[in-house]
Amino acid sequence: MTTDYVGRFPSEAVRQDYIRGYDRLLAEHWPPLTVTTDVPTSFGTTRVHRSGQECGVPLVLLPGSNGAPLMFRGLVHQLSAAHPVFAVEAIGEPGHHHQDKPVRDGRDLAAWLVEVLDGLGVARASLVGSSYGAWTAMHTALHAPERVASLSLLDPPGFEQVGVRFVSWAMACSAFFGAPREMREWAARSLTNAALTEDWLMPLAPAMFAFRRVLPNPPVFTDEELLALSVPSLFLLGERSQLHDSALARQRLAGMSSITRVEVLPGTGHAMSLDDPAAVLARVLEFVGSLVRA
């Protein structure tokens, strides 16, 4: 393993500190009848948390950059009541795994996720991805469409280069982690990031930010890539997203015959699953449900 090109914690002590906190929070906030599996892949063993129904096309939850399945805690109970749910700790992000091989591009991420699905015995899944997880889901649909029943993408990257606006926003948000709750509430309103009010996240923040993340930056999707989508797709964009101009992104997507549905969610930013979990949940359940009914 070439450690210069894989994600890792700065020390095993920091890793264990993160895992202890994460496991405790998962036990508190996740559905009680959850089964945890470690799936071997060529990129590293991947931990997956399964909950919900036994039958039906499963939902696979893919968290965003530096994220964990816990970012879906406002959705998972209701999703699990209607579908089998597999929440994935993404390769190259903070988690239980040790990454064994570098991830070079979106094709590698798609290959990794296909290996995870193989290990779980899942032939086809509906992918629900947030931010970077949405980029992974998109590439899986492009490179292995036979494995993807549908896409639900929460403020995905790929419509503008990740630039100063987003980096400045992320740095401003990180400055408030660990601040008193009153300050975090003010910052959450000003920066449109409800993650700052999630008290459960605060103990994880130091180890999470210490993680050395080595993953490719998402380039802008070409029209050819967007038009090549062959699976039903829902694009949810944050009205106040700090990643891109959502109105322009919506306009572009609306002109693509390959895109099933696109919507800008009022009042939400990039962290929309935390900003307005009820709105995200309603749209994902309705979209996936409509495909099942069809």
Tab-separated table of C-alpha atoms in Angstrom:
chain	number	residue	atom	x	y	z
A	1	MET	CA	0.000	0.000	0.000
A	2	THR	CA	1.313	3.454	-0.938
A	3	THR	CA	0.268	5.541	2.062
A	4	ASP	CA	0.942	8.861	0.318
A	5	TYR	CA	-2.096	8.338	-1.897
A	6	VAL	CA	-4.700	6.855	0.435
A	7	GLY	CA	-6.862	8.428	3.112
A	8	ARG	CA	-5.823	7.895	6.717
A	9	PHE	CA	-5.966	9.241	10.235
A	10	PRO	CA	-2.752	10.790	11.569
A	11	SER	CA	-2.419	8.000	14.149
A	12	GLU	CA	-4.130	4.841	15.315
A	13	ALA	CA	-5.061	6.635	18.547
A	14	VAL	CA	-6.998	9.296	16.602
A	15	ARG	CA	-8.640	6.597	14.486
A	16	GLN	CA	-9.773	4.682	17.565
A	17	ASP	CA	-11.071	7.880	19.168
A	18	TYR	CA	-13.182	8.556	16.073
A	19	ILE	CA	-14.464	4.968	15.896
A	20	ARG	CA	-15.471	4.886	19.578
A	21	GLY	CA	-17.460	8.096	19.224
A	22	TYR	CA	-18.950	7.065	15.916
A	23	ASP	CA	-20.071	3.643	17.153
A	24	ARG	CA	-21.680	5.179	20.222
A	25	LEU	CA	-23.604	7.696	18.130
A	26	LEU	CA	-24.688	5.066	15.619
A	27	ALA	CA	-26.113	2.982	18.457
A	28	GLU	CA	-28.072	6.036	19.647
A	29	HIS	CA	-29.376	7.363	16.341
A	30	TRP	CA	-29.668	4.412	13.934
A	31	PRO	CA	-32.540	1.907	13.683
A	32	PRO	CA	-32.125	-0.737	16.391
A	33	LEU	CA	-32.219	-3.830	14.162
A	34	THR	CA	-29.143	-2.868	12.149
A	35	VAL	CA	-26.676	-5.484	10.921
A	36	THR	CA	-23.084	-4.382	10.342
A	37	THR	CA	-20.972	-6.064	7.648
A	38	ASP	CA	-17.354	-5.569	6.575
A	39	VAL	CA	-17.154	-6.095	2.806
A	40	PRO	CA	-13.705	-6.808	1.315
A	41	THR	CA	-12.861	-4.877	-1.853
A	42	SER	CA	-9.663	-4.276	-3.785
A	43	PHE	CA	-9.631	-0.704	-2.402
A	44	GLY	CA	-10.021	-1.756	1.217
A	45	THR	CA	-12.589	-3.352	3.492
A	46	THR	CA	-15.818	-1.338	3.534
A	47	ARG	CA	-18.193	-1.236	6.481
A	48	VAL	CA	-21.900	-1.287	5.637
A	49	HIS	CA	-24.851	-0.901	8.012
A	50	ARG	CA	-28.024	-2.722	6.901
A	51	SER	CA	-31.455	-1.899	8.278
A	52	GLY	CA	-35.082	-1.946	7.221
A	53	GLN	CA	-37.231	-4.213	5.111
A	54	GLU	CA	-36.146	-7.633	3.897
A	55	CYS	CA	-37.664	-7.411	0.420
A	56	GLY	CA	-37.590	-4.895	-2.405
A	57	VAL	CA	-34.950	-2.978	-4.324
A	58	PRO	CA	-32.538	-1.694	-1.655
A	59	LEU	CA	-31.477	1.884	-1.082
A	60	VAL	CA	-27.745	2.500	-0.747
A	61	LEU	CA	-26.848	5.662	1.191
A	62	LEU	CA	-23.591	7.378	0.193
A	63	PRO	CA	-22.452	10.247	2.458
A	64	GLY	CA	-20.571	13.350	1.396
A	65	SER	CA	-16.981	14.472	1.818
A	66	ASN	CA	-15.579	13.841	5.309
A	67	GLY	CA	-19.019	12.529	6.115
A	68	ALA	CA	-20.416	9.351	7.607
A	69	PRO	CA	-23.763	7.564	7.347
A	70	LEU	CA	-24.843	9.526	10.430
A	71	MET	CA	-25.505	12.494	8.147
A	72	PHE	CA	-28.608	10.533	7.043
A	73	ARG	CA	-29.907	10.079	10.579
A	74	GLY	CA	-32.908	12.329	9.846
A	75	LEU	CA	-33.922	10.083	6.938
A	76	VAL	CA	-32.892	6.537	7.781
A	77	HIS	CA	-35.748	5.519	10.089
A	78	GLN	CA	-38.441	6.408	7.553
A	79	LEU	CA	-36.439	5.060	4.616
A	80	SER	CA	-35.913	1.793	6.496
A	81	ALA	CA	-39.638	1.519	7.163
A	82	ALA	CA	-40.246	1.352	3.408
A	83	HIS	CA	-37.085	-0.211	1.919
A	84	PRO	CA	-34.031	-2.315	2.675
A	85	VAL	CA	-31.325	0.268	3.444
A	86	PHE	CA	-27.556	-0.148	3.183
A	87	ALA	CA	-25.588	2.774	4.644
A	88	VAL	CA	-22.025	2.710	3.346
A	89	GLU	CA	-18.883	4.091	4.978
A	90	ALA	CA	-17.271	5.410	1.806
A	91	ILE	CA	-13.717	4.481	0.892
A	92	GLY	CA	-11.256	7.331	1.384
A	93	GLU	CA	-13.438	8.979	4.056
A	94	PRO	CA	-13.204	8.705	7.870
A	95	GLY	CA	-14.440	5.309	9.017
A	96	HIS	CA	-13.584	1.829	10.205
A	97	HIS	CA	-11.653	0.755	7.130
A	98	HIS	CA	-8.018	0.989	6.136
A	99	GLN	CA	-7.767	2.066	2.498
A	100	ASP	CA	-5.505	-0.284	0.527
A	101	LYS	CA	-5.398	1.299	-2.935
A	102	PRO	CA	-5.618	4.876	-4.240
A	103	VAL	CA	-8.806	6.157	-5.852
A	104	ARG	CA	-7.808	8.003	-9.024
A	105	ASP	CA	-11.110	9.061	-10.577
A	106	GLY	CA	-14.854	8.509	-10.789
A	107	ARG	CA	-14.383	5.214	-12.591
A	108	ASP	CA	-12.439	3.888	-9.591
A	109	LEU	CA	-15.206	4.976	-7.232
A	110	ALA	CA	-17.752	3.182	-9.411
A	111	ALA	CA	-15.571	0.039	-9.428
A	112	TRP	CA	-15.315	0.191	-5.622
A	113	LEU	CA	-19.087	0.519	-5.173
A	114	VAL	CA	-19.769	-2.347	-7.583
A	115	GLU	CA	-17.416	-4.518	-5.506
A	116	VAL	CA	-19.368	-3.507	-2.390
A	117	LEU	CA	-22.664	-4.456	-4.048
A	118	ASP	CA	-21.142	-7.774	-5.122
A	119	GLY	CA	-20.031	-8.470	-1.561
A	120	LEU	CA	-23.507	-7.699	-0.248
A	121	GLY	CA	-25.171	-9.871	-2.885
A	122	VAL	CA	-27.108	-6.865	-4.220
A	123	ALA	CA	-27.781	-7.070	-7.960
A	124	ARG	CA	-29.375	-3.613	-8.352
A	125	ALA	CA	-29.835	-0.751	-5.934
A	126	SER	CA	-31.334	2.704	-5.788
A	127	LEU	CA	-28.462	5.024	-4.879
A	128	VAL	CA	-29.036	8.003	-2.575
A	129	GLY	CA	-25.926	10.163	-2.552
A	130	SER	CA	-25.159	13.448	-0.841
A	131	SER	CA	-22.496	15.790	-2.250
A	132	TYR	CA	-19.394	13.681	-2.981
A	133	GLY	CA	-21.493	10.566	-2.467
A	134	ALA	CA	-23.774	11.830	-5.226
A	135	TRP	CA	-20.727	12.119	-7.505
A	136	THR	CA	-19.861	8.489	-6.715
A	137	ALA	CA	-23.450	7.458	-7.429
A	138	MET	CA	-23.453	9.339	-10.726
A	139	HIS	CA	-20.293	7.608	-11.920
A	140	THR	CA	-21.652	4.227	-10.891
A	141	ALA	CA	-24.714	4.884	-13.043
A	142	LEU	CA	-22.480	5.912	-15.956
A	143	HIS	CA	-20.033	3.000	-15.721
A	144	ALA	CA	-22.272	0.217	-14.370
A	145	PRO	CA	-25.870	1.202	-15.195
A	146	GLU	CA	-27.065	-2.395	-14.918
A	147	ARG	CA	-26.381	-2.206	-11.143
A	148	VAL	CA	-28.342	1.020	-10.561
A	149	ALA	CA	-32.139	1.076	-10.290
A	150	SER	CA	-32.302	4.843	-9.730
A	151	LEU	CA	-30.345	7.885	-8.580
A	152	SER	CA	-31.387	10.357	-5.889
A	153	LEU	CA	-28.665	13.023	-5.819
A	154	LEU	CA	-28.556	15.613	-3.025
A	155	ASP	CA	-26.771	18.770	-4.174
A	156	PRO	CA	-24.206	16.906	-6.278
A	157	PRO	CA	-20.951	18.501	-7.436
A	158	GLY	CA	-20.056	18.633	-11.100
A	159	PHE	CA	-21.769	21.798	-12.332
A	160	GLU	CA	-19.030	24.284	-11.455
A	161	GLN	CA	-15.393	23.905	-10.525
A	162	VAL	CA	-15.032	23.704	-6.744
A	163	GLY	CA	-13.690	27.184	-6.079
A	164	VAL	CA	-13.080	29.928	-3.571
A	165	ARG	CA	-16.740	30.353	-2.641
A	166	PHE	CA	-17.156	26.764	-1.501
A	167	VAL	CA	-13.740	26.515	0.176
A	168	SER	CA	-14.342	29.777	2.054
A	169	TRP	CA	-17.738	28.535	3.201
A	170	ALA	CA	-16.290	25.227	4.401
A	171	MET	CA	-13.512	27.004	6.302
A	172	ALA	CA	-15.980	29.426	7.894
A	173	CYS	CA	-18.160	26.501	9.011
A	174	SER	CA	-15.211	24.599	10.479
A	175	ALA	CA	-14.265	27.648	12.559
A	176	PHE	CA	-17.520	27.278	14.527
A	177	PHE	CA	-17.196	23.593	15.392
A	178	GLY	CA	-16.665	23.463	19.145
A	179	ALA	CA	-18.143	26.940	19.702
A	180	PRO	CA	-20.980	27.467	22.203
A	181	ARG	CA	-24.358	26.417	20.854
A	182	GLU	CA	-25.670	29.986	20.623
A	183	MET	CA	-22.808	30.920	18.299
A	184	ARG	CA	-23.294	27.764	16.264
A	185	GLU	CA	-26.995	28.502	15.832
A	186	TRP	CA	-26.182	31.984	14.553
A	187	ALA	CA	-23.551	30.574	12.183
A	188	ALA	CA	-25.928	27.855	10.966
A	189	ARG	CA	-28.440	30.539	9.918
A	190	SER	CA	-25.820	32.827	8.402
A	191	LEU	CA	-23.969	30.076	6.540
A	192	THR	CA	-26.996	27.858	5.773
A	193	ASN	CA	-25.492	24.786	7.363
A	194	ALA	CA	-27.623	22.969	9.922
A	195	ALA	CA	-24.710	20.621	10.635
A	196	LEU	CA	-23.468	23.311	13.022
A	197	THR	CA	-26.500	22.759	15.258
A	198	GLU	CA	-26.087	18.975	15.337
A	199	ASP	CA	-24.719	18.442	18.834
A	200	TRP	CA	-23.943	14.789	18.120
A	201	LEU	CA	-21.414	15.862	15.473
A	202	MET	CA	-19.288	18.037	17.754
A	203	PRO	CA	-17.381	15.230	19.572
A	204	LEU	CA	-16.464	13.660	16.216
A	205	ALA	CA	-15.241	16.880	14.633
A	206	PRO	CA	-11.588	16.931	15.841
A	207	ALA	CA	-10.808	13.410	14.589
A	208	MET	CA	-12.882	13.933	11.443
A	209	PHE	CA	-10.977	17.077	10.501
A	210	ALA	CA	-7.671	15.379	11.313
A	211	PHE	CA	-8.340	12.701	8.699
A	212	ARG	CA	-6.078	13.017	5.648
A	213	ARG	CA	-8.442	12.749	2.693
A	214	VAL	CA	-6.903	11.823	-0.683
A	215	LEU	CA	-9.669	11.658	-3.278
A	216	PRO	CA	-10.044	13.254	-6.733
A	217	ASN	CA	-11.770	16.613	-7.049
A	218	PRO	CA	-14.960	16.337	-9.112
A	219	PRO	CA	-14.597	17.967	-12.547
A	220	VAL	CA	-17.575	19.565	-14.274
A	221	PHE	CA	-19.824	17.033	-15.983
A	222	THR	CA	-19.912	17.310	-19.736
A	223	ASP	CA	-23.184	17.369	-21.654
A	224	GLU	CA	-22.203	13.991	-23.095
A	225	GLU	CA	-21.926	12.491	-19.613
A	226	LEU	CA	-25.258	13.902	-18.487
A	227	LEU	CA	-26.983	12.735	-21.653
A	228	ALA	CA	-25.463	9.272	-21.207
A	229	LEU	CA	-27.456	8.680	-18.007
A	230	SER	CA	-29.742	5.752	-18.665
A	231	VAL	CA	-31.321	5.252	-15.227
A	232	PRO	CA	-34.132	7.256	-13.574
A	233	SER	CA	-32.572	10.241	-11.824
A	234	LEU	CA	-33.682	12.816	-9.257
A	235	PHE	CA	-31.478	15.881	-8.821
A	236	LEU	CA	-32.181	17.914	-5.667
A	237	LEU	CA	-30.304	21.225	-5.523
A	238	GLY	CA	-30.016	23.543	-2.523
A	239	GLU	CA	-31.489	26.981	-3.179
A	240	ARG	CA	-28.642	28.496	-1.162
A	241	SER	CA	-26.011	25.963	-2.153
A	242	GLN	CA	-22.469	27.168	-1.668
A	243	LEU	CA	-21.220	24.705	-4.286
A	244	HIS	CA	-22.845	26.115	-7.413
A	245	ASP	CA	-25.491	28.445	-8.794
A	246	SER	CA	-28.484	26.151	-8.378
A	247	ALA	CA	-30.719	28.123	-10.722
A	248	LEU	CA	-28.192	27.745	-13.533
A	249	ALA	CA	-27.625	24.088	-12.720
A	250	ARG	CA	-31.378	23.471	-12.753
A	251	GLN	CA	-31.703	25.223	-16.091
A	252	ARG	CA	-28.969	23.057	-17.574
A	253	LEU	CA	-30.407	19.813	-16.212
A	254	ALA	CA	-33.940	20.683	-17.277
A	255	GLY	CA	-32.732	20.732	-20.879
A	256	MET	CA	-31.380	17.180	-20.675
A	257	SER	CA	-33.703	14.488	-21.978
A	258	SER	CA	-31.870	11.910	-19.844
A	259	ILE	CA	-32.756	13.590	-16.506
A	260	THR	CA	-36.005	12.413	-14.945
A	261	ARG	CA	-36.581	15.158	-12.384
A	262	VAL	CA	-34.756	18.209	-11.033
A	263	GLU	CA	-35.845	20.472	-8.177
A	264	VAL	CA	-34.364	23.314	-6.168
A	265	LEU	CA	-35.252	22.946	-2.469
A	266	PRO	CA	-36.135	26.316	-0.907
A	267	GLY	CA	-34.058	27.479	2.055
A	268	THR	CA	-31.511	24.687	1.890
A	269	GLY	CA	-27.778	24.847	1.370
A	270	HIS	CA	-25.269	22.206	0.449
A	271	ALA	CA	-25.995	20.102	3.576
A	272	MET	CA	-29.641	19.685	2.619
A	273	SER	CA	-30.187	16.339	4.393
A	274	LEU	CA	-29.571	18.251	7.637
A	275	ASP	CA	-31.020	21.615	6.572
A	276	ASP	CA	-34.461	20.166	5.720
A	277	PRO	CA	-34.550	16.391	6.208
A	278	ALA	CA	-38.335	16.240	5.925
A	279	ALA	CA	-38.335	17.798	2.452
A	280	VAL	CA	-35.507	15.552	1.256
A	281	LEU	CA	-37.167	12.468	2.714
A	282	ALA	CA	-40.532	13.222	1.081
A	283	ARG	CA	-39.011	13.678	-2.347
A	284	VAL	CA	-36.760	10.615	-2.211
A	285	LEU	CA	-39.566	8.362	-0.962
A	286	GLU	CA	-41.977	9.689	-3.586
A	287	PHE	CA	-39.448	9.345	-6.410
A	288	VAL	CA	-38.304	5.830	-5.552
A	289	GLY	CA	-41.865	4.812	-4.771
A	290	SER	CA	-43.115	6.075	-8.112
A	291	LEU	CA	-40.610	3.820	-9.882
A	292	VAL	CA	-41.744	0.801	-7.859
A	293	ARG	CA	-45.403	1.539	-8.640
A	294	ALA	CA	-44.600	1.936	-12.322
